[in-house]
mmCIF file of C-alpha atoms in Angstrom:
data_model
loop_
_atom_site.group_PDB
_atom_site.id
_atom_site.type_symbol
_atom_site.label_atom_id
_atom_site.label_comp_id
_atom_site.label_asym_id
_atom_site.label_seq_id
_atom_site.Cartn_x
_atom_site.Cartn_y
_atom_site.Cartn_z
ATOM 1 C CA MET A 211 -0.229 -19.562 13.661
ATOM 2 C CA ALA A 212 -1.725 -20.592 10.808
ATOM 3 C CA PRO A 213 -4.811 -23.335 10.666
ATOM 4 C CA PRO A 214 -3.696 -26.952 9.971
ATOM 5 C CA GLY A 215 -5.350 -26.992 6.746
ATOM 6 C CA LEU A 216 -3.871 -24.099 5.534
ATOM 7 C CA HIS A 217 -0.368 -26.026 5.766
ATOM 8 C CA TRP A 218 -1.894 -28.967 3.925
ATOM 9 C CA ALA A 219 -2.638 -26.271 1.285
ATOM 10 C CA PHE A 220 0.849 -24.860 1.056
ATOM 11 C CA ASP A 221 2.759 -28.056 1.108
ATOM 12 C CA TRP A 222 0.262 -29.625 -1.787
ATOM 13 C CA LEU A 223 -0.457 -26.370 -4.266
ATOM 14 C CA VAL A 224 1.535 -23.322 -3.500
ATOM 15 C CA MET A 225 4.995 -25.151 -3.356
ATOM 16 C CA PRO A 226 4.724 -26.740 -6.974
ATOM 17 C CA MET A 227 3.960 -23.240 -8.055
ATOM 18 C CA ILE A 228 6.599 -21.366 -6.770
ATOM 19 C CA GLY A 229 8.839 -23.770 -7.661
ATOM 20 C CA ARG A 230 10.562 -24.195 -4.469
ATOM 21 C CA SER A 231 11.399 -25.925 -1.581
ATOM 22 C CA THR A 232 9.785 -24.068 1.904
ATOM 23 C CA THR A 233 7.679 -23.666 4.593
ATOM 24 C CA LEU A 234 4.489 -21.806 5.176
ATOM 25 C CA ALA A 235 6.318 -20.105 8.676
ATOM 26 C CA GLY A 236 9.688 -20.001 6.522
ATOM 27 C CA GLU A 237 7.550 -17.990 3.776
ATOM 28 C CA LEU A 238 6.195 -15.660 6.007
ATOM 29 C CA LYS A 239 8.781 -14.443 8.040
ATOM 30 C CA ASP A 240 11.300 -14.236 4.432
ATOM 31 C CA ARG A 241 8.150 -11.724 3.736
ATOM 32 C CA LEU A 242 8.059 -9.394 6.579
ATOM 33 C CA LYS A 243 11.103 -6.997 7.506
ATOM 34 C CA VAL A 244 13.606 -7.937 5.052
ATOM 35 C CA PRO A 245 16.549 -5.813 5.106
ATOM 36 C CA LEU A 246 17.250 -4.388 1.539
ATOM 37 C CA ARG A 247 20.582 -5.608 1.130
ATOM 38 C CA ASP A 248 19.139 -9.046 1.059
ATOM 39 C CA TYR A 249 16.371 -8.456 -1.091
ATOM 40 C CA MET A 250 17.812 -6.422 -3.708
ATOM 41 C CA SER A 251 19.327 -9.262 -5.640
ATOM 42 C CA TYR A 252 16.071 -10.833 -5.898
ATOM 43 C CA ALA A 253 14.162 -7.742 -6.711
ATOM 44 C CA GLU A 254 16.780 -7.264 -9.825
ATOM 45 C CA GLU A 255 16.458 -10.883 -10.930
ATOM 46 C CA PRO A 256 15.057 -10.699 -14.496
ATOM 47 C CA LEU A 257 11.393 -12.622 -15.041
ATOM 48 C CA SER A 258 10.900 -15.492 -16.974
ATOM 49 C CA SER A 259 7.945 -14.067 -18.573
ATOM 50 C CA ALA A 260 6.842 -10.770 -19.293
ATOM 51 C CA ARG A 261 2.862 -11.756 -19.371
ATOM 52 C CA PRO A 262 0.427 -10.376 -16.515
ATOM 53 C CA PHE A 263 0.464 -12.516 -12.986
ATOM 54 C CA ALA A 264 -2.090 -15.242 -13.698
ATOM 55 C CA LEU A 265 -2.440 -18.884 -10.808
ATOM 56 C CA PRO A 266 -1.358 -21.615 -13.234
ATOM 57 C CA LEU A 267 -4.660 -23.362 -12.485
ATOM 58 C CA PRO A 268 -7.590 -23.724 -14.754
ATOM 59 C CA LEU A 269 -10.436 -21.170 -14.427
ATOM 60 C CA PHE A 270 -12.822 -23.374 -13.406
ATOM 61 C CA VAL A 271 -10.515 -24.514 -10.642
ATOM 62 C CA LEU A 272 -10.313 -21.156 -9.038
ATOM 63 C CA ARG A 273 -13.608 -20.973 -8.819
ATOM 64 C CA LEU A 274 -14.384 -23.663 -6.682
ATOM 65 C CA LEU A 275 -11.584 -23.123 -4.514
ATOM 66 C CA PRO A 276 -12.439 -21.723 -0.899
ATOM 67 C CA THR A 277 -11.801 -17.789 -0.387
ATOM 68 C CA LYS A 278 -8.931 -17.877 2.061
ATOM 69 C CA LEU A 279 -7.305 -20.933 -0.161
ATOM 70 C CA MET A 280 -7.513 -18.944 -2.992
ATOM 71 C CA LEU A 281 -5.903 -15.800 -1.478
ATOM 72 C CA LEU A 282 -3.237 -17.613 0.313
ATOM 73 C CA LEU A 283 -2.495 -19.263 -3.539
ATOM 74 C CA GLU A 284 -1.804 -15.511 -4.835
ATOM 75 C CA VAL A 285 -0.017 -14.574 -2.182
ATOM 76 C CA PHE A 286 2.784 -17.393 -1.650
ATOM 77 C CA ALA A 287 2.210 -17.769 -5.821
ATOM 78 C CA ARG A 288 3.504 -13.707 -6.599
ATOM 79 C CA PRO A 289 7.079 -12.631 -6.485
ATOM 80 C CA ARG A 290 8.421 -11.741 -2.792
ATOM 81 C CA TYR A 291 7.425 -7.994 -2.081
ATOM 82 C CA LEU A 292 9.174 -5.874 0.336
ATOM 83 C CA HIS A 293 6.314 -3.437 0.852
ATOM 84 C CA ASP A 294 4.715 -0.842 3.104
ATOM 85 C CA THR A 295 8.015 -0.573 5.409
ATOM 86 C CA SER A 296 8.969 2.194 6.911
ATOM 87 C CA LEU A 297 12.101 3.849 4.554
ATOM 88 C CA ASN A 298 13.991 5.187 7.706
ATOM 89 C CA GLY A 299 14.453 1.603 8.799
ATOM 90 C CA VAL A 300 15.276 0.166 5.366
ATOM 91 C CA CYS A 301 17.171 3.213 4.194
ATOM 92 C CA SER A 302 17.802 5.805 6.356
ATOM 93 C CA ASP A 303 20.138 7.545 4.050
ATOM 94 C CA ALA A 304 17.680 8.427 1.843
ATOM 95 C CA LEU A 305 15.855 10.839 4.248
ATOM 96 C CA ASP A 306 18.484 13.398 3.716
ATOM 97 C CA TRP A 307 18.048 13.624 -0.079
ATOM 98 C CA VAL A 308 14.783 12.752 -1.272
ATOM 99 C CA ARG A 309 12.428 15.627 -1.134
ATOM 100 C CA VAL A 310 8.985 15.916 -0.087
ATOM 101 C CA PRO A 311 6.817 16.682 -3.103
ATOM 102 C CA ARG A 312 5.364 20.436 -2.588
ATOM 103 C CA LEU A 313 2.278 19.567 -3.540
ATOM 104 C CA LEU A 314 1.618 17.816 -0.298
ATOM 105 C CA LEU A 315 3.265 20.818 1.987
ATOM 106 C CA PRO A 316 2.206 21.282 4.545
ATOM 107 C CA ASN A 317 1.057 17.973 5.455
ATOM 108 C CA TRP A 318 -2.398 17.889 7.854
ATOM 109 C CA PHE A 319 -1.463 14.718 8.519
ATOM 110 C CA PHE A 320 0.799 15.371 11.427
ATOM 111 C CA ALA A 321 -1.780 18.153 13.057
ATOM 112 C CA ALA A 322 -4.789 15.834 12.899
ATOM 113 C CA SER A 323 -7.199 15.340 15.914
ATOM 114 C CA TRP A 324 -5.546 12.667 17.800
ATOM 115 C CA GLU A 325 -6.661 9.459 16.856
ATOM 116 C CA LYS A 326 -5.623 5.613 18.310
ATOM 117 C CA GLY A 327 -3.322 4.471 15.752
ATOM 118 C CA TYR A 328 -1.812 7.469 14.611
ATOM 119 C CA ASP A 329 1.588 7.013 16.863
ATOM 120 C CA LYS A 330 2.867 4.057 14.492
ATOM 121 C CA GLN A 331 1.503 5.604 10.981
ATOM 122 C CA VAL A 332 3.421 8.562 12.361
ATOM 123 C CA LYS A 333 6.873 6.297 13.077
ATOM 124 C CA ASP A 334 6.825 4.829 10.157
ATOM 125 C CA GLU A 335 6.082 7.959 7.887
ATOM 126 C CA PRO A 336 6.750 7.477 4.783
ATOM 127 C CA THR A 337 6.936 3.731 3.640
ATOM 128 C CA PHE A 338 8.901 2.039 1.243
ATOM 129 C CA PHE A 339 7.665 -0.331 -1.393
ATOM 130 C CA ILE A 340 10.131 -2.123 -4.040
ATOM 131 C CA GLY A 341 9.951 -5.178 -6.174
ATOM 132 C CA ARG A 342 9.662 -5.954 -9.601
ATOM 133 C CA ALA A 343 6.992 -6.944 -11.952
ATOM 134 C CA GLN A 344 4.053 -8.899 -10.702
ATOM 135 C CA THR A 345 4.288 -8.006 -6.972
ATOM 136 C CA MET A 346 1.281 -6.676 -5.217
ATOM 137 C CA SER A 347 0.902 -6.034 -1.384
ATOM 138 C CA TYR A 348 -2.783 -7.036 -0.830
ATOM 139 C CA PRO A 349 -5.398 -8.178 -2.987
ATOM 140 C CA MET A 350 -8.154 -5.247 -3.648
ATOM 141 C CA HIS A 351 -8.760 -3.573 -0.467
ATOM 142 C CA LYS A 352 -9.493 -0.641 1.452
ATOM 143 C CA ASN A 353 -7.183 0.721 4.183
ATOM 144 C CA ILE A 354 -7.917 0.021 7.640
ATOM 145 C CA MET A 355 -6.793 3.994 8.591
ATOM 146 C CA SER A 356 -9.892 4.774 5.910
ATOM 147 C CA GLN A 357 -9.678 8.661 7.778
ATOM 148 C CA LEU A 358 -6.297 8.867 5.920
ATOM 149 C CA ASP A 359 -5.409 9.859 2.519
ATOM 150 C CA PHE A 360 -2.550 9.006 0.772
ATOM 151 C CA SER A 361 0.247 9.682 -2.175
ATOM 152 C CA LEU A 362 1.995 7.854 -3.669
ATOM 153 C CA VAL A 363 5.765 8.576 -5.663
ATOM 154 C CA VAL A 364 7.033 6.233 -8.160
ATOM 155 C CA PHE A 365 10.699 6.921 -8.033
ATOM 156 C CA GLU A 366 11.724 3.725 -10.694
ATOM 157 C CA GLY A 367 9.592 1.532 -12.691
ATOM 158 C CA ALA A 368 5.542 1.529 -13.227
ATOM 159 C CA LYS A 369 2.882 0.755 -10.996
ATOM 160 C CA ARG A 370 -0.809 0.069 -12.704
ATOM 161 C CA PHE A 371 -3.480 0.679 -10.265
ATOM 162 C CA SER A 372 -7.267 0.305 -10.003
ATOM 163 C CA LEU A 373 -9.695 2.819 -7.746
ATOM 164 C CA PHE A 374 -13.184 2.516 -6.510
ATOM 165 C CA ASN A 375 -15.296 4.813 -4.630
ATOM 166 C CA MET A 376 -16.663 2.928 -1.694
ATOM 167 C CA VAL A 377 -20.169 2.962 -3.442
ATOM 168 C CA GLU A 378 -18.960 0.589 -5.671
ATOM 169 C CA HIS A 379 -18.620 -2.424 -2.542
ATOM 170 C CA ASP A 380 -21.042 -4.522 -3.493
ATOM 171 C CA ASN A 381 -19.954 -4.739 -6.914
ATOM 172 C CA LEU A 382 -16.684 -5.772 -6.585
ATOM 173 C CA ASN A 383 -17.422 -9.055 -4.670
ATOM 174 C CA PRO A 384 -16.447 -8.340 -0.976
ATOM 175 C CA PHE A 385 -15.276 -10.447 1.187
ATOM 176 C CA ALA A 386 -14.823 -10.132 5.231
ATOM 177 C CA VAL A 387 -11.452 -10.917 6.446
ATOM 178 C CA GLY A 388 -12.727 -9.692 9.900
ATOM 179 C CA ASN A 389 -12.578 -7.013 12.390
ATOM 180 C CA SER A 390 -14.383 -4.554 9.442
ATOM 181 C CA ILE A 391 -11.475 -5.453 7.029
ATOM 182 C CA TRP A 392 -12.896 -6.138 3.635
ATOM 183 C CA LEU A 393 -10.862 -7.563 0.415
ATOM 184 C CA TYR A 394 -12.467 -7.559 -2.859
ATOM 185 C CA LEU A 395 -12.379 -10.498 -4.818
ATOM 186 C CA VAL A 396 -12.446 -9.211 -8.423
ATOM 187 C CA ASN A 397 -8.741 -8.612 -10.292
ATOM 188 C CA ALA A 398 -9.588 -5.603 -12.251
ATOM 189 C CA PHE A 399 -6.759 -5.926 -15.035
ATOM 190 C CA ALA A 400 -8.289 -9.262 -15.898
ATOM 191 C CA PRO A 401 -11.554 -9.227 -13.774
ATOM 192 C CA ASP A 402 -14.190 -12.754 -14.606
ATOM 193 C CA LEU A 403 -17.377 -11.724 -14.505
ATOM 194 C CA VAL A 404 -18.535 -15.244 -13.294
ATOM 195 C CA ALA A 405 -17.379 -14.780 -10.380
ATOM 196 C CA ALA A 406 -17.508 -11.150 -9.590
ATOM 197 C CA PRO A 407 -20.872 -10.414 -12.101
ATOM 198 C CA GLY A 408 -21.391 -7.067 -10.245
ATOM 199 C CA TYR A 409 -18.288 -5.803 -11.742
ATOM 200 C CA ARG A 410 -19.619 -5.283 -14.831
ATOM 201 C CA TYR A 411 -21.580 -2.223 -13.598
ATOM 202 C CA ALA A 412 -19.191 -1.180 -11.240
ATOM 203 C CA ARG A 413 -17.147 2.354 -12.255
ATOM 204 C CA GLY A 414 -13.682 3.228 -11.140
ATOM 205 C CA PHE A 415 -10.682 4.586 -12.640
ATOM 206 C CA SER A 416 -7.161 2.770 -13.467
ATOM 207 C CA GLY A 417 -3.910 3.829 -15.532
ATOM 208 C CA VAL A 418 -0.452 2.889 -15.294
ATOM 209 C CA LEU A 419 1.640 5.059 -12.622
ATOM 210 C CA ALA A 420 5.399 5.886 -14.254
ATOM 211 C CA ALA A 421 8.815 6.976 -12.415
ATOM 212 C CA GLY A 422 8.273 10.647 -11.645
ATOM 213 C CA GLU A 423 4.210 10.575 -11.224
ATOM 214 C CA MET A 424 2.497 11.253 -7.961
ATOM 215 C CA LEU A 425 -0.994 10.012 -7.150
ATOM 216 C CA TRP A 426 -3.139 10.983 -4.429
ATOM 217 C CA VAL A 427 -5.884 8.449 -3.151
ATOM 218 C CA PRO A 428 -8.624 9.361 -0.624
ATOM 219 C CA GLY A 429 -8.811 7.541 2.604
ATOM 220 C CA ASP A 430 -12.152 5.624 2.138
ATOM 221 C CA ALA A 431 -11.045 4.720 -1.518
ATOM 222 C CA ILE A 432 -11.258 0.562 -2.563
ATOM 223 C CA HIS A 433 -8.087 0.273 -4.404
ATOM 224 C CA SER A 434 -5.214 -2.069 -5.940
ATOM 225 C CA PHE A 435 -1.601 -1.749 -7.016
ATOM 226 C CA GLU A 436 0.750 -3.700 -8.741
ATOM 227 C CA ASN A 437 4.137 -3.250 -9.729
ATOM 228 C CA PHE A 438 4.328 -3.372 -13.774
ATOM 229 C CA ASP A 439 7.805 -2.388 -15.310
ATOM 230 C CA PHE A 440 9.288 -6.102 -16.541
ATOM 231 C CA LYS A 441 12.625 -4.298 -17.169
ATOM 232 C CA GLN A 442 13.837 -3.402 -13.765
ATOM 233 C CA PRO A 443 12.729 -3.218 -9.955
ATOM 234 C CA THR A 444 9.651 -0.952 -9.454
ATOM 235 C CA VAL A 445 10.391 1.517 -6.373
ATOM 236 C CA ALA A 446 7.821 4.150 -4.892
ATOM 237 C CA ILE A 447 6.945 5.738 -1.447
ATOM 238 C CA LYS A 448 3.553 6.398 0.189
ATOM 239 C CA PHE A 449 3.139 9.604 1.986
ATOM 240 C CA TRP A 450 -0.149 9.868 4.161
ATOM 241 C CA TYR A 451 -2.505 13.042 4.078
ATOM 242 C CA ASN A 452 -5.276 14.748 5.449
ATOM 243 C CA SER A 453 -6.690 18.334 4.182
ATOM 244 C CA HIS A 454 -6.798 21.043 6.762
ATOM 245 C CA SER A 455 -10.702 20.892 7.567
ATOM 246 C CA VAL A 456 -9.246 17.627 9.097
ATOM 247 C CA ALA A 457 -6.169 19.194 11.214
ATOM 248 C CA CYS A 458 -8.952 22.076 12.170
ATOM 249 C CA GLN A 459 -12.002 19.874 12.252
ATOM 250 C CA GLY A 460 -15.195 21.959 13.049
ATOM 251 C CA GLU A 461 -13.497 25.494 13.815
ATOM 252 C CA GLY A 462 -14.720 26.421 10.269
ATOM 253 C CA ILE A 463 -11.148 27.987 9.513
ATOM 254 C CA GLY A 464 -9.161 28.246 6.261
ATOM 255 C CA GLU A 465 -5.758 26.705 5.492
ATOM 256 C CA ALA A 466 -3.839 29.640 6.457
ATOM 257 C CA ASP A 467 -5.556 30.231 9.706
ATOM 258 C CA CYS A 468 -5.328 26.124 10.263
ATOM 259 C CA ALA A 469 -1.414 26.424 9.522
ATOM 260 C CA ALA A 470 -1.014 29.496 11.878
ATOM 261 C CA ARG A 471 -2.672 27.824 14.374
ATOM 262 C CA HIS A 472 -0.510 24.499 14.322
ATOM 263 C CA GLY A 473 2.925 26.233 13.354
ATOM 264 C CA MET A 474 3.009 24.864 9.997
ATOM 265 C CA THR A 475 3.993 26.826 6.958
ATOM 266 C CA PHE A 476 3.615 26.810 3.128
ATOM 267 C CA PRO A 477 6.795 26.585 0.860
ATOM 268 C CA ALA A 478 7.256 30.142 -0.794
ATOM 269 C CA VAL A 479 7.695 30.437 -4.386
ATOM 270 C CA GLY A 480 10.575 28.634 -5.485
ATOM 271 C CA GLN A 481 11.710 27.456 -2.412
ATOM 272 C CA GLU A 482 13.199 24.010 -2.062
ATOM 273 C CA ALA A 483 10.918 21.629 -0.732
ATOM 274 C CA PRO A 484 12.738 20.102 2.851
ATOM 275 C CA THR A 485 14.369 16.527 2.918
ATOM 276 C CA LEU A 486 12.426 13.948 4.495
ATOM 277 C CA ARG A 487 14.134 14.146 7.160
ATOM 278 C CA HIS A 488 13.460 17.932 7.693
ATOM 279 C CA TYR A 489 9.663 17.066 7.278
ATOM 280 C CA LEU A 490 9.606 14.386 9.388
ATOM 281 C CA ALA A 491 11.373 16.933 12.591
ATOM 282 C CA ASP A 492 8.672 19.656 11.734
ATOM 283 C CA GLY A 493 5.978 16.769 11.420
ATOM 284 C CA ALA A 494 7.318 15.558 15.022
ATOM 285 C CA LYS A 495 7.299 18.736 16.395
ATOM 286 C CA VAL A 496 3.312 19.899 14.906
ATOM 287 C CA ARG A 497 2.586 15.802 16.497
ATOM 288 C CA GLU A 498 3.887 16.673 20.274
ATOM 289 C CA SER A 499 2.382 19.917 20.337
ATOM 290 C CA VAL A 500 -1.253 17.968 18.904
ATOM 291 C CA ARG A 501 -0.668 15.680 22.273
ATOM 292 C CA ARG A 502 0.070 18.132 24.754
ATOM 293 C CA ALA A 503 -3.295 19.367 23.581
ATOM 294 C CA ASN A 504 -5.103 16.284 23.939
ATOM 295 C CA GLY A 505 -3.484 15.682 27.635
ATOM 296 C CA LEU A 506 -1.067 13.116 25.985
ATOM 297 C CA GLY A 507 2.033 15.068 26.378
#
């Protein structure tokens, strides 16, 4: 349950911004586990402006707001976003016709040493994103499971992104949310150098990911993504990934030997990449083998 102060802020500040009557509890529920069929009409609604997102408050006011309140305002002032949810849960038919990028095969993620939290990631693999322009999953952040790299594949629309090495942590106006979770209070696409003076020294990468393109991101990278196609919804899928050095950690063996150890194969030249359903079935077998090897079978 949100603190009473946040409910007050929502009633007096957020509702006027989003232009409709709602409640904090209702809005949170409306943004979680939304069935795809109930979301599409909203995602396809045209935006009234093709300008990048900005909170409709003077800059000096934003600088004075408590950090948690500012984050709350940004989350609810942006359009709703169906994000980072299991593709199997929202569109299971896609598992039969979407194929895995060959660059991700074999995906050592399924064979990585057993760690707490992997069960859920395997169950949800891959995850699905669809939203209109200005939607964003989270402010700039670092993934909780930083031992997992990921690849983002855009099927329609466009996403703009920013990526930074962890050494830039102090330059990105870090804010501790709790339980070792960090958000970074700088908008890499329109930085406020008064609120985040260290950003002038930060070095990173930014760009736009178009339909048909894939971006690989190291697990410990600080990153942000924002949907940036103002004519149509942006659709993307995220795959977790690990290298063979993680799957066969400490064994000093190459990819071929690591694959043989786990019963994994490389796609042959000219061979069609597997569908997601086959990819997940093969991955489940590898994962079960890893469970048994760790005494969890």
